[in-house]
Amino acid sequence: MSDTVTRFAPSPTGFLHIGGARTALFSWLLAKSQGGKFLLRIEDTDRERSTQEAIDAILEAMTWLGLDHDGEVYYQSQRADRHNEVIDQLVESGHAYWCNCSKEDVDAMRDKARAAGRKPKYDGRCRERGLGPDCGGVVRFKTPLAGAVSYTDMVKGPSAVNVEELDDLILRRSDGGPTYNLAVVVDDHDMGVTQVLRGDDHVNNTFRQIPIYEAMGWQVPSFGHVPMILGPDKKKLSKRHGALSVMEYEKMGYLPEAVLNYLVRLGWSHGDQEVFTREELTRLFTTDTLSSSPSVFDLQKLEWMSGQYMQGADVNRLTAEVTKIIEFEVGRDEAEKLNLKILPKAIPLLQPRAKHLVDLAEQSRLFLVDVAFLMYDETAVKKFLTPEARALLEEIAPQLEAIEEWTEASIEACLRSFIDEKELKFKVLAQPVRVAVTGTTQSPGLFETMAVLGREQTMTRMRRVVEDFGL
RNA sequence: GUCCCCAUCGUCUAGCUGGCCCAGGACGCCGGCCUCUCACGCCGGUAGCGGGGGUUCAAAUCCCCCUGGGGACGCCA
């Protein structure tokens, strides 16, 4: 067990989207790859916007992805006393001060600075005024007046910014509550976090947080900032821009490990390898090969990845998932009438053909329904169930019926000997039989499909076609 | 406006200590093979170092400028 501690710290103002999930994944992998701990902290200090629904949604998504955290979930809002304690210490040690400038005053300062072509910032006029708690204002941090703040980013490398770019950020609001930047520093320190991996949009915060660590005499953790995920138009992925909740991907039928694998390749690489098991990932992950440039989310590649995982997935699991989907779609009562028992035999035939679970459920349909509910594709019927074809079906039906043991091999033997006798091409028979049995021109192998479907259902379907599809 | 970051096929990326790269893999797309259809699989093809200057015998790789994109500048996180 190393002393590596990482964390994921979402603010519960909405669902966990794909970008957040990836950040969480990288942090999780960083911890796991070093035998360390991965902590979860909910940053709910904004009471206005934080909701229990969002917290639940985030937790649910983390669970679905299998990104388990060590220990209890931390709630930032529950640590306000500790935050305030640190703020008081900072004031006492002269690293922070009270300020009662009005919002309007500060806005004016910023506007002025902006107009003068400088970076908008508070000018620190209350720094040496020696105000106390009775001033009714806020507490600000005394940002160093000269020099630069620098650190080595785990993904971007050496980074530095001149302190002139920073201003005296607020530590405690006028309502007495601690602000984000202060709370994060205190929490990360108290939780023993050694490596902070977060989104690119936090780089500026890093430069503001490091001086706080230093003022407290605390060890500064390592920081790494991963680039954003972009939409197809190369704009930042937002809720408007297809930044879906990770749970939406579950609804669409994607396996969590496929989503995870897709996500990890979005910004991280291990040579040319595309598919990784979770074990490989925890063994191979390094921040060294995290990309420093933003990447575009590509649903097509996710689909491909998903297909890879569908092929290798356990049949029992797929059976359970497909059953769930069908029960959800048609209702439990209706689902009971379906021949769900056939699923474990049917699914292996469908696996190489399905992109995801919903797809698999859809394709399972032809095995589940009774002939009366089987949908026949109109153009397929027109094209292949011609009078000649139906005559063939009618002729072969008794022969199929007479097969002693209904197996893939015996079905194939029966059909092949039939066409040999007729001196026909196998294709001439295959498509009509396929359409008769499955309703469409696309299906798994004919013999295996018929074998799984069973003699009775197969024959019923063939007879129906002969009788009902007369022109 | 100011500061920071980024820049290889349409997309994800390998390339990081310069020569093995007239740039490799994957998705997609196109063609073929397999074949009872569709998939899977296999084979082949398409397509890229944003632009301009340097440094060097040699640059996708190092430096500078430009351009383009992104992010940040809150008593939000």
Coordinates of C-alpha atoms (C1' of nucleotides) in Angstrom, one line a residue:
Chain A
M1 CA 0.0 0.0 0.0
S2 CA 1.5 3.3 -1.1
D3 CA 0.6 6.6 0.4
T4 CA -0.9 7.8 -2.8
V5 CA -4.3 9.4 -2.2
T6 CA -6.4 10.8 -5.0
R7 CA -9.9 12.1 -5.0
F8 CA -12.8 13.0 -7.2
A9 CA -14.7 16.1 -6.1
P10 CA -17.8 16.8 -8.1
S11 CA -20.2 19.6 -7.2
P12 CA -23.7 18.2 -7.1
T13 CA -25.4 20.7 -9.4
G14 CA -26.4 18.1 -12.0
F15 CA -25.7 14.6 -13.3
L16 CA -22.3 13.1 -13.8
H17 CA -21.5 13.7 -17.4
I18 CA -19.0 12.0 -19.6
G19 CA -16.2 14.5 -18.9
G20 CA -16.6 14.2 -15.2
A21 CA -16.7 10.5 -15.5
R22 CA -13.4 10.5 -17.3
T23 CA -11.7 12.7 -14.7
A24 CA -13.0 10.4 -12.0
L25 CA -11.7 7.4 -14.0
F26 CA -8.2 8.9 -14.3
S27 CA -8.1 9.7 -10.6
W28 CA -9.3 6.2 -9.8
L29 CA -6.7 4.6 -12.1
L30 CA -4.0 6.8 -10.7
A31 CA -4.8 5.6 -7.2
K32 CA -5.2 2.0 -8.2
S33 CA -2.1 1.9 -10.3
Q34 CA -0.1 2.9 -7.3
G35 CA -1.9 0.8 -4.8
G36 CA -3.2 4.0 -3.1
K37 CA -6.6 5.3 -2.1
F38 CA -9.3 6.9 -4.1
L39 CA -11.6 9.2 -2.2
L40 CA -14.9 10.8 -3.1
R41 CA -15.9 14.3 -1.9
I42 CA -19.1 16.1 -2.7
E43 CA -18.5 19.8 -3.0
D44 CA -21.9 21.0 -1.9
T45 CA -21.0 24.3 -0.4
D46 CA -23.2 26.1 -2.8
R47 CA -26.5 25.4 -1.0
E48 CA -28.5 27.2 -3.7
R49 CA -27.5 24.8 -6.5
S50 CA -26.7 21.6 -4.8
T51 CA -29.4 19.0 -4.7
Q52 CA -29.8 15.6 -3.2
E53 CA -31.0 14.3 -6.6
A54 CA -27.7 15.3 -8.1
I55 CA -25.7 13.6 -5.3
D56 CA -27.7 10.4 -5.8
A57 CA -27.2 10.6 -9.6
I58 CA -23.5 11.0 -9.2
L59 CA -23.2 8.1 -6.8
E60 CA -25.3 6.0 -9.0
A61 CA -23.1 6.7 -12.0
M62 CA -19.9 6.0 -10.1
T63 CA -21.3 2.7 -9.0
W64 CA -22.4 1.8 -12.5
L65 CA -19.0 2.5 -13.8
G66 CA -17.4 0.5 -11.0
L67 CA -15.4 3.4 -9.7
D68 CA -15.5 2.5 -6.1
H69 CA -14.1 4.9 -3.6
D70 CA -12.3 4.1 -0.4
G71 CA -13.9 5.1 2.9
E72 CA -17.0 7.2 3.4
V73 CA -18.1 9.9 1.1
Y74 CA -17.0 13.4 2.3
Y75 CA -19.4 16.2 2.2
Q76 CA -17.7 19.6 2.0
S77 CA -20.7 21.4 3.6
Q78 CA -20.2 19.4 6.8
R79 CA -16.7 20.7 7.2
A80 CA -17.5 24.4 7.5
D81 CA -16.3 24.6 11.1
R82 CA -12.9 23.3 10.1
H83 CA -12.7 25.7 7.1
N84 CA -13.5 28.6 9.4
E85 CA -10.9 27.5 11.8
V86 CA -8.3 27.6 9.1
I87 CA -9.5 31.0 8.0
D88 CA -9.2 32.3 11.5
Q89 CA -5.7 31.0 11.7
L90 CA -4.8 32.7 8.4
V91 CA -6.1 36.0 9.7
E92 CA -4.1 35.6 12.9
S93 CA -0.9 34.7 11.1
G94 CA -1.3 37.7 8.9
H95 CA -2.0 35.8 5.8
A96 CA -5.6 37.0 5.5
Y97 CA -7.5 40.1 6.3
W98 CA -11.0 41.5 6.7
C99 CA -12.4 43.6 3.9
N100 CA -15.7 45.5 3.7
C101 CA -15.6 46.8 0.2
S102 CA -18.9 46.7 -1.4
K103 CA -19.7 44.6 -4.4
E104 CA -20.1 47.8 -6.4
D105 CA -16.7 49.1 -5.4
V106 CA -15.0 45.8 -6.4
D107 CA -16.9 45.7 -9.7
A108 CA -15.7 49.3 -10.4
M109 CA -12.1 48.3 -9.7
R110 CA -12.4 45.4 -12.1
D111 CA -14.0 47.4 -14.8
K112 CA -11.3 50.0 -14.5
A113 CA -8.5 47.4 -14.7
R114 CA -10.1 45.8 -17.7
A115 CA -10.5 49.2 -19.4
A116 CA -6.8 49.9 -18.8
G117 CA -6.0 46.6 -20.5
R118 CA -5.1 44.8 -17.4
K119 CA -6.5 41.8 -15.7
P120 CA -9.6 42.6 -13.7
K121 CA -8.8 42.3 -10.0
Y122 CA -9.5 43.6 -6.5
D123 CA -6.8 46.1 -5.6
G124 CA -6.2 45.1 -2.0
R125 CA -7.1 48.4 -0.5
C126 CA -8.3 46.8 2.8
R127 CA -5.1 44.9 3.3
E128 CA -3.6 47.1 5.9
R129 CA -6.7 48.7 7.3
G130 CA -6.8 46.3 10.2
L131 CA -10.5 45.7 10.1
G132 CA -12.1 43.1 12.3
P133 CA -15.1 40.7 12.2
D134 CA -17.4 43.6 13.2
C135 CA -16.8 45.2 9.8
G136 CA -19.4 42.8 8.3
G137 CA -17.4 42.1 5.3
V138 CA -15.4 39.2 3.9
V139 CA -12.1 37.7 4.6
R140 CA -9.5 37.9 1.8
F141 CA -6.3 36.0 1.3
K142 CA -3.1 38.1 1.1
T143 CA -1.7 36.9 -2.2
P144 CA 2.0 37.4 -2.3
L145 CA 2.9 40.7 -3.9
A146 CA 5.9 39.7 -5.9
G147 CA 7.2 36.7 -7.6
A148 CA 5.4 33.8 -9.3
V149 CA 3.5 30.8 -8.4
S150 CA 4.9 27.7 -10.1
Y151 CA 4.4 24.0 -10.0
T152 CA 4.9 21.0 -12.3
D153 CA 1.7 19.8 -13.8
M154 CA 1.4 16.1 -14.1
V155 CA 0.1 16.4 -17.6
K156 CA 1.2 19.8 -18.8
G157 CA 4.6 20.0 -17.3
P158 CA 6.2 23.1 -15.7
S159 CA 3.7 25.9 -15.2
A160 CA 3.9 29.3 -13.7
V161 CA 2.1 32.5 -13.4
N162 CA 3.1 35.9 -12.2
V163 CA 1.4 36.9 -8.9
E164 CA 0.3 40.1 -10.6
E165 CA -2.3 38.0 -12.4
L166 CA -3.8 37.0 -9.1
D167 CA -5.8 39.0 -6.7
D168 CA -6.7 38.7 -3.1
L169 CA -9.4 36.1 -3.3
I170 CA -12.2 35.8 -0.8
L171 CA -11.8 33.0 1.7
R172 CA -14.9 33.7 3.8
R173 CA -18.1 35.2 2.4
S174 CA -20.0 37.9 4.2
D175 CA -22.5 35.3 5.3
G176 CA -19.7 33.5 7.1
G177 CA -19.4 30.6 4.8
P178 CA -16.1 29.5 3.3
T179 CA -15.5 29.7 -0.4
Y180 CA -14.5 27.0 -2.7
N181 CA -10.8 27.6 -3.1
L182 CA -10.3 27.7 0.6
A183 CA -12.5 24.7 1.3
V184 CA -10.7 22.6 -1.4
V185 CA -7.3 23.3 0.0
V186 CA -8.3 22.5 3.6
D187 CA -10.2 19.3 2.6
D188 CA -7.5 18.0 0.3
H189 CA -5.0 18.6 3.0
D190 CA -7.0 17.0 5.7
M191 CA -7.9 14.1 3.6
G192 CA -4.2 13.5 2.8
V193 CA -4.6 13.9 -0.9
T194 CA -1.3 13.6 -2.6
Q195 CA -2.3 13.9 -6.3
V196 CA -5.0 16.1 -7.6
L197 CA -6.3 15.3 -11.1
R198 CA -9.0 17.6 -12.3
G199 CA -10.4 19.3 -15.4
D200 CA -8.5 21.9 -17.3
D201 CA -10.8 24.6 -16.2
H202 CA -9.2 24.4 -12.8
V203 CA -5.7 25.5 -13.7
N204 CA -6.3 29.0 -12.6
N205 CA -7.5 27.8 -9.2
T206 CA -4.3 25.9 -8.8
F207 CA -2.3 29.1 -8.9
R208 CA -4.6 30.5 -6.2
Q209 CA -4.6 27.4 -4.0
I210 CA -0.9 26.8 -3.9
P211 CA -0.2 30.1 -1.9
I212 CA -2.8 29.0 0.6
Y213 CA -1.0 25.7 1.2
E214 CA 2.2 27.6 1.6
A215 CA 0.7 30.1 4.0
M216 CA -0.5 27.2 6.2
G217 CA 2.8 25.5 5.9
W218 CA 1.2 22.5 4.3
Q219 CA 2.7 20.2 1.8
V220 CA 1.5 21.0 -1.6
P221 CA 0.1 18.0 -3.5
S222 CA 0.9 17.3 -7.2
F223 CA -1.6 18.7 -9.6
G224 CA -2.6 17.5 -13.1
H225 CA -5.1 19.0 -15.4
V226 CA -6.8 17.0 -18.1
P227 CA -8.2 18.8 -21.1
M228 CA -11.8 19.1 -21.8
I229 CA -13.9 16.8 -24.0
L230 CA -15.3 18.5 -27.1
G231 CA -18.4 17.9 -29.1
P232 CA -18.4 16.9 -32.7
D233 CA -18.2 20.6 -33.6
K234 CA -15.1 21.0 -31.5
K235 CA -16.9 23.1 -29.0
K236 CA -16.7 22.3 -25.3
L237 CA -19.1 19.5 -24.5
S238 CA -22.0 21.0 -22.5
K239 CA -25.4 19.9 -21.6
R240 CA -26.6 21.6 -24.8
H241 CA -23.9 19.9 -26.7
G242 CA -24.5 16.2 -26.2
A243 CA -22.8 16.0 -22.9
L244 CA -25.1 13.3 -21.7
S245 CA -25.3 11.9 -18.2
V246 CA -23.3 8.7 -18.1
M247 CA -26.5 7.0 -17.1
E248 CA -27.9 7.9 -20.5
Y249 CA -25.3 5.5 -22.0
E250 CA -26.6 2.8 -19.8
K251 CA -30.1 3.5 -21.1
M252 CA -28.8 3.3 -24.6
G253 CA -27.6 -0.2 -23.9
Y254 CA -23.8 0.3 -23.5
L255 CA -21.9 -1.9 -21.1
P256 CA -20.1 0.1 -18.4
E257 CA -16.8 -1.5 -19.1
A258 CA -17.2 -0.5 -22.8
V259 CA -17.9 3.1 -21.8
L260 CA -14.9 3.0 -19.4
N261 CA -12.6 1.6 -22.1
Y262 CA -13.8 4.2 -24.6
L263 CA -13.3 7.0 -22.1
V264 CA -9.8 5.9 -21.1
R265 CA -8.7 6.1 -24.7
L266 CA -10.0 9.6 -24.9
G267 CA -6.9 11.3 -23.7
W268 CA -4.8 8.4 -22.5
S269 CA -2.7 5.9 -24.4
H270 CA -0.5 2.9 -24.0
G271 CA 1.1 2.6 -27.4
D272 CA -1.3 1.3 -30.0
Q273 CA -3.5 -0.7 -27.6
E274 CA -7.2 0.0 -27.8
V275 CA -8.9 -2.6 -25.6
F276 CA -7.9 -3.0 -22.0
T277 CA -9.2 -5.1 -19.2
R278 CA -9.7 -3.3 -15.9
E279 CA -6.8 -5.2 -14.5
E280 CA -4.5 -4.1 -17.3
L281 CA -5.6 -0.5 -16.9
T282 CA -4.8 -0.5 -13.2
R283 CA -1.5 -2.0 -14.0
L284 CA -0.5 0.2 -16.9
F285 CA -2.0 3.6 -16.1
T286 CA 0.4 6.5 -15.8
T287 CA -0.2 10.2 -16.0
D288 CA 2.9 10.4 -18.3
T289 CA 0.8 9.4 -21.3
L290 CA -2.2 11.6 -20.6
S291 CA -2.7 13.9 -23.6
S292 CA -2.5 17.6 -23.1
S293 CA -4.8 18.5 -25.9
P294 CA -8.6 18.3 -25.9
S295 CA -10.4 15.5 -27.7
V296 CA -13.7 15.1 -29.5
F297 CA -16.2 12.6 -28.3
D298 CA -16.9 10.1 -31.1
L299 CA -20.0 8.0 -30.7
Q300 CA -19.1 5.7 -33.6
K301 CA -16.0 4.6 -31.9
L302 CA -17.9 4.0 -28.7
E303 CA -20.2 1.8 -30.6
W304 CA -17.3 -0.2 -32.0
M305 CA -15.8 -0.6 -28.6
S306 CA -19.2 -1.6 -27.2
G307 CA -19.4 -4.3 -29.9
Q308 CA -16.1 -5.7 -28.8
Y309 CA -17.4 -6.1 -25.3
M310 CA -20.7 -7.5 -26.4
Q311 CA -18.8 -10.3 -28.2
G312 CA -16.9 -11.3 -25.1
A313 CA -19.7 -10.8 -22.6
D314 CA -21.0 -13.5 -20.4
V315 CA -24.2 -15.1 -21.7
N316 CA -25.9 -15.2 -18.4
R317 CA -25.3 -11.6 -17.8
L318 CA -26.6 -10.6 -21.2
T319 CA -29.6 -12.8 -20.7
A320 CA -30.4 -11.0 -17.5
E321 CA -29.9 -7.6 -19.1
V322 CA -32.0 -8.4 -22.1
T323 CA -34.7 -9.7 -19.9
K324 CA -34.7 -6.5 -18.0
I325 CA -35.0 -4.4 -21.1
I326 CA -37.8 -6.5 -22.5
E327 CA -39.7 -6.4 -19.2
F328 CA -39.3 -2.6 -19.2
E329 CA -40.5 -2.3 -22.8
V330 CA -43.5 -4.6 -22.8
G331 CA -44.3 -4.8 -19.1
R332 CA -43.8 -7.7 -16.8
D333 CA -47.1 -9.4 -17.6
E334 CA -46.5 -9.4 -21.3
A335 CA -42.9 -10.4 -20.9
E336 CA -44.0 -13.5 -19.0
K337 CA -45.8 -14.7 -22.1
L338 CA -42.6 -14.5 -24.1
N339 CA -40.4 -17.5 -24.5
L340 CA -37.6 -15.9 -22.4
K341 CA -36.1 -19.3 -21.7
I342 CA -34.7 -19.4 -25.2
L343 CA -32.4 -16.4 -24.5
P344 CA -29.4 -18.3 -23.2
K345 CA -29.3 -20.3 -26.5
A346 CA -30.3 -17.4 -28.8
I347 CA -27.9 -14.8 -27.4
P348 CA -24.7 -16.4 -28.5
L349 CA -25.9 -16.3 -32.0
L350 CA -26.7 -12.6 -31.7
Q351 CA -23.6 -11.5 -29.8
P352 CA -21.3 -10.8 -32.8
R353 CA -24.1 -8.9 -34.4
A354 CA -25.2 -6.6 -31.5
K355 CA -23.7 -3.3 -30.8
H356 CA -25.2 -2.9 -27.4
L357 CA -27.8 -4.4 -25.1
V358 CA -30.8 -2.5 -26.6
D359 CA -29.7 -3.8 -30.0
L360 CA -29.4 -7.3 -28.6
A361 CA -32.8 -7.1 -27.1
E362 CA -34.2 -5.9 -30.4
Q363 CA -32.6 -8.7 -32.3
S364 CA -33.8 -11.3 -29.8
R365 CA -37.3 -10.5 -30.7
L366 CA -37.5 -13.1 -33.5
F367 CA -36.7 -15.9 -31.0
L368 CA -39.2 -14.7 -28.4
V369 CA -42.4 -14.1 -30.1
D370 CA -45.0 -16.6 -31.2
V371 CA -45.6 -16.9 -34.9
A372 CA -48.8 -14.8 -34.7
F373 CA -46.7 -11.8 -33.6
L374 CA -43.7 -12.3 -35.8
M375 CA -43.3 -9.3 -38.1
Y376 CA -42.7 -10.0 -41.7
D377 CA -40.7 -7.5 -43.6
E378 CA -42.8 -6.6 -46.6
T379 CA -40.1 -6.2 -49.2
A380 CA -38.4 -9.4 -48.0
V381 CA -41.6 -11.3 -48.4
K382 CA -42.2 -9.9 -51.9
K383 CA -38.7 -10.6 -53.0
F384 CA -38.2 -14.1 -51.6
L385 CA -41.6 -15.7 -50.9
T386 CA -42.5 -16.1 -54.5
P387 CA -44.9 -18.8 -55.6
E388 CA -41.9 -20.9 -56.7
A389 CA -40.1 -20.4 -53.4
R390 CA -43.3 -21.3 -51.4
A391 CA -43.6 -24.4 -53.4
L392 CA -40.1 -25.4 -52.3
L393 CA -41.0 -24.6 -48.7
E394 CA -44.1 -26.7 -49.0
E395 CA -42.1 -29.6 -50.4
I396 CA -39.3 -29.5 -47.8
A397 CA -41.5 -29.0 -44.8
P398 CA -42.4 -32.7 -44.4
Q399 CA -38.8 -33.6 -44.7
L400 CA -37.8 -31.2 -42.0
E401 CA -40.6 -32.5 -39.9
A402 CA -39.3 -36.0 -40.3
I403 CA -35.9 -35.2 -39.0
E404 CA -35.2 -37.6 -36.1
E405 CA -33.0 -35.4 -34.0
W406 CA -33.5 -31.6 -34.4
T407 CA -30.0 -30.3 -34.4
E408 CA -28.0 -27.8 -36.4
A409 CA -26.2 -30.6 -38.2
S410 CA -29.3 -32.6 -39.1
I411 CA -31.1 -29.5 -40.3
E412 CA -28.2 -28.6 -42.5
A413 CA -28.0 -32.2 -43.8
C414 CA -31.7 -32.2 -44.6
L415 CA -31.7 -28.9 -46.4
R416 CA -28.5 -29.7 -48.4
S417 CA -29.7 -33.0 -49.6
F418 CA -32.9 -31.5 -50.7
I419 CA -31.2 -28.9 -52.9
D420 CA -28.7 -31.5 -54.1
E421 CA -31.6 -33.6 -55.3
K422 CA -33.2 -30.6 -57.0
E423 CA -29.8 -29.6 -58.4
L424 CA -30.4 -26.1 -57.2
K425 CA -28.1 -23.6 -55.6
F426 CA -28.3 -23.5 -51.9
K427 CA -29.1 -19.8 -52.0
V428 CA -32.3 -20.4 -53.8
L429 CA -33.6 -22.2 -50.8
A430 CA -31.8 -20.4 -48.0
Q431 CA -33.3 -16.9 -48.3
P432 CA -37.0 -18.1 -48.6
V433 CA -36.5 -20.3 -45.5
R434 CA -34.8 -17.5 -43.7
V435 CA -37.6 -15.1 -44.4
A436 CA -40.2 -17.7 -43.5
V437 CA -38.5 -18.4 -40.2
T438 CA -37.3 -15.0 -39.1
G439 CA -39.4 -12.6 -41.1
T440 CA -36.4 -10.8 -42.5
T441 CA -33.4 -11.3 -44.8
Q442 CA -31.0 -10.7 -42.0
S443 CA -30.4 -13.2 -39.3
P444 CA -27.8 -15.4 -37.7
G445 CA -26.9 -18.6 -39.5
L446 CA -29.9 -20.4 -40.8
F447 CA -29.3 -23.8 -39.3
E448 CA -28.3 -22.6 -35.9
T449 CA -31.3 -20.2 -35.9
M450 CA -33.7 -23.1 -36.7
A451 CA -32.0 -25.3 -34.2
V452 CA -32.4 -22.8 -31.4
L453 CA -35.9 -21.9 -32.4
G454 CA -36.9 -25.5 -32.1
R455 CA -38.8 -27.8 -34.4
E456 CA -42.2 -26.8 -33.5
Q457 CA -41.8 -23.0 -33.8
T458 CA -39.8 -23.4 -37.0
M459 CA -42.4 -25.6 -38.7
T460 CA -45.3 -23.4 -37.6
R461 CA -43.6 -20.5 -39.2
M462 CA -42.9 -22.3 -42.4
R463 CA -46.4 -23.6 -42.6
R464 CA -47.9 -20.2 -42.0
V465 CA -45.9 -18.8 -44.8
V466 CA -47.1 -21.5 -47.2
E467 CA -50.7 -21.0 -46.2
D468 CA -51.0 -17.3 -45.5
F469 CA -48.8 -15.6 -47.9
G470 CA -50.7 -16.7 -51.0
L471 CA -50.8 -14.1 -53.8
Chain B
rG1 C1' -9.5 43.2 -23.0
rU2 C1' -5.8 40.4 -19.9
rC3 C1' -3.5 35.8 -18.5
rC4 C1' -2.9 30.5 -19.2
rC5 C1' -3.2 26.2 -22.2
rC6 C1' -3.5 23.4 -26.9
rA7 C1' -2.3 22.2 -32.3
rU8 C1' -0.3 14.7 -36.4
rC9 C1' -5.5 11.4 -41.1
rG10 C1' -12.9 13.4 -40.6
rU11 C1' -12.3 11.3 -35.2
rC12 C1' -9.2 8.9 -31.1
rU13 C1' -4.1 8.5 -31.1
rA14 C1' 1.6 6.4 -31.7
rG15 C1' 5.7 9.6 -32.5
rC16 C1' 8.0 12.3 -26.7
rU17 C1' 15.8 12.4 -25.4
rG18 C1' 15.9 15.1 -33.7
rG19 C1' 17.8 10.6 -38.5
rC20 C1' 14.8 3.5 -38.1
rC21 C1' 8.7 8.4 -40.3
rC22 C1' 8.0 10.7 -48.0
rA23 C1' 4.7 9.4 -40.4
rG24 C1' 2.4 3.8 -37.4
rG25 C1' -2.3 1.8 -35.0
rA26 C1' -7.7 2.3 -34.1
rC27 C1' -12.8 4.1 -35.4
rG28 C1' -15.3 5.7 -39.9
rC29 C1' -15.4 5.3 -45.1
rC30 C1' -14.2 2.5 -49.9
rG31 C1' -12.9 -2.3 -52.2
rG32 C1' -12.1 -7.6 -51.6
rC33 C1' -12.1 -12.4 -49.1
rC34 C1' -15.1 -15.7 -46.1
rU35 C1' -20.4 -17.0 -47.1
rC36 C1' -27.2 -19.3 -46.7
rU37 C1' -28.4 -13.3 -45.5
rC38 C1' -26.6 -9.7 -42.0
rA39 C1' -22.9 -9.2 -38.8
rC40 C1' -18.1 -11.0 -36.9
rG41 C1' -13.3 -12.0 -38.7
rC42 C1' -9.4 -11.4 -42.3
rC43 C1' -6.9 -8.7 -46.5
rG44 C1' -6.2 -4.1 -49.1
rG45 C1' -7.1 1.1 -49.9
rU46 C1' -8.4 6.4 -48.6
rA47 C1' -6.8 10.4 -45.6
rG48 C1' -2.7 14.0 -41.6
rC49 C1' 2.5 16.6 -39.3
rG50 C1' -2.3 24.5 -39.5
rG51 C1' 1.2 28.6 -41.8
rG52 C1' 5.9 31.2 -41.9
rG53 C1' 10.7 31.7 -40.3
rG54 C1' 14.9 29.8 -38.0
rU55 C1' 18.7 25.9 -35.5
rU56 C1' 21.0 21.5 -37.8
rC57 C1' 24.4 17.5 -42.3
rA58 C1' 19.2 16.0 -40.9
rA59 C1' 12.8 18.4 -37.8
rA60 C1' 6.3 15.9 -37.1
rU61 C1' 10.1 16.0 -33.3
rC62 C1' 14.1 22.0 -30.8
rC63 C1' 13.4 27.8 -30.9
rC64 C1' 10.5 32.2 -32.5
rC65 C1' 6.3 34.6 -34.9
rC66 C1' 1.4 34.1 -36.9
rU67 C1' -3.1 31.7 -37.3
rG68 C1' -6.8 28.8 -35.3
rG69 C1' -9.1 26.4 -31.0
rG70 C1' -10.0 26.0 -25.8
rG71 C1' -10.0 27.7 -20.7
rA72 C1' -9.9 31.4 -16.9
rC73 C1' -10.5 36.3 -15.0
rG74 C1' -17.3 35.5 -9.0
rC75 C1' -19.0 36.7 -1.8
rC76 C1' -20.0 29.4 -8.3
rA77 C1' -17.7 25.0 -7.9

